[in-house]
GROMACS .gro file of C-alpha atoms in nm:
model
   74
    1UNK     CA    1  11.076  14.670  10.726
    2UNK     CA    2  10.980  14.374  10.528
    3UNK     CA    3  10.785  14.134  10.679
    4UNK     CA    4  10.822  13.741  10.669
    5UNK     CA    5  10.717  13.481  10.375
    6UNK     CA    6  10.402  13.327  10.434
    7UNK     CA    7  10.456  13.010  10.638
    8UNK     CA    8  10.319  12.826  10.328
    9UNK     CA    9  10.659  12.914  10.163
   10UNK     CA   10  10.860  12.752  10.470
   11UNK     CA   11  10.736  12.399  10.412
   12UNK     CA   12  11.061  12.177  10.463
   13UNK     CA   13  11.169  11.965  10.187
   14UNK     CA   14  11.117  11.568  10.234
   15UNK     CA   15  11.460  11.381  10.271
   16UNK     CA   16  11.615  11.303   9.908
   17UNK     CA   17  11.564  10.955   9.858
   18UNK     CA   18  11.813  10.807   9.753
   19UNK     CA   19  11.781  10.592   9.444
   20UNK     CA   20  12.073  10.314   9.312
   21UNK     CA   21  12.103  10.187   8.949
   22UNK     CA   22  12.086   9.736   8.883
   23UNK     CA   23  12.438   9.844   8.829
   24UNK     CA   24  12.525   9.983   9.173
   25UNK     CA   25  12.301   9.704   9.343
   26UNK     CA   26  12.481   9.435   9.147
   27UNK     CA   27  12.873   9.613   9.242
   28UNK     CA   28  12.684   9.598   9.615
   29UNK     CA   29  12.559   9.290   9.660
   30UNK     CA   30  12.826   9.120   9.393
   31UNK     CA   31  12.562   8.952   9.180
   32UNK     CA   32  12.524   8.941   8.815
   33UNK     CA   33  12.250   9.120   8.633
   34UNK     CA   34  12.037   8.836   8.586
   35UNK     CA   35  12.082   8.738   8.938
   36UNK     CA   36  11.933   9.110   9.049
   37UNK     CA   37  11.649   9.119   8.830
   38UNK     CA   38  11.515   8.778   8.950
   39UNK     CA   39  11.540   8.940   9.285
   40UNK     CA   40  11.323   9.237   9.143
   41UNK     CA   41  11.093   9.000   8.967
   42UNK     CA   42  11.032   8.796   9.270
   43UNK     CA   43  10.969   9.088   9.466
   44UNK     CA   44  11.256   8.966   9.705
   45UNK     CA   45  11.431   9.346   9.648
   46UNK     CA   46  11.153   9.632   9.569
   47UNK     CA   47  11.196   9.914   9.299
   48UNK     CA   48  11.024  10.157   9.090
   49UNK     CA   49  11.037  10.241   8.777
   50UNK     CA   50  11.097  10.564   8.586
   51UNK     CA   51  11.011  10.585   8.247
   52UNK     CA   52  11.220  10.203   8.123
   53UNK     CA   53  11.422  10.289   8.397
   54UNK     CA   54  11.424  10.062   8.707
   55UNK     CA   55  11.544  10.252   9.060
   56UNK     CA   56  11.596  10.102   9.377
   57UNK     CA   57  11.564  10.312   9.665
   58UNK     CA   58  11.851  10.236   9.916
   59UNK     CA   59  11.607  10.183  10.204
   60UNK     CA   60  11.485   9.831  10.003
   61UNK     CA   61  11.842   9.767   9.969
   62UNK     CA   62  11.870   9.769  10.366
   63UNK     CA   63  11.581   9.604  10.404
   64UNK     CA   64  11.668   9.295  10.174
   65UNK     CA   65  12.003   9.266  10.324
   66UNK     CA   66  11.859   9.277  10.667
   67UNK     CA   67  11.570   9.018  10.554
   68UNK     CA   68  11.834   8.810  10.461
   69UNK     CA   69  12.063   8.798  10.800
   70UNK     CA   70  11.745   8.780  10.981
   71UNK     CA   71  11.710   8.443  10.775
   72UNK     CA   72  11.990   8.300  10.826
   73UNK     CA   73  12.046   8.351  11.195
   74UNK     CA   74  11.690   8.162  11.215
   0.00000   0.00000   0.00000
């Protein structure tokens, strides 16, 4: 009888984390490109870059869009 993995082995797997393109964000929010990186380079929207590639995690996505409503209910 074989016996288990070491519980090292089982450690579970973060969540993916999902990341969108400046394309995706712009078809989103329906901006233009130059609209969406002045977002990024105000810090208004956060991302990250990979190699000259710049990500957005959905999760900033959210958050800007909330930020925003939260704004203009005030």
């Amino acid at each position: 009888m074989a016996s288990p993995p070491p519980a090292c082995l089982h450690v579970e797997a973060a969540p993916a984390l999902d990341l969108l393109t400046v394309p995706q964000v712009m078809a989103s929010l329906q901006l233009s490109r130059s609209a969406v990186y002045d977002l990024l380079r105000t810090g208004q929207l956060a991302s990250i870059t990979l190699g000259r590639a710049r990500r957005i995690p959905v999760y900033a996505l959210t958050d800007f869009i909330r930020t925003r409503l939260e704004q203009e209910a005030a």
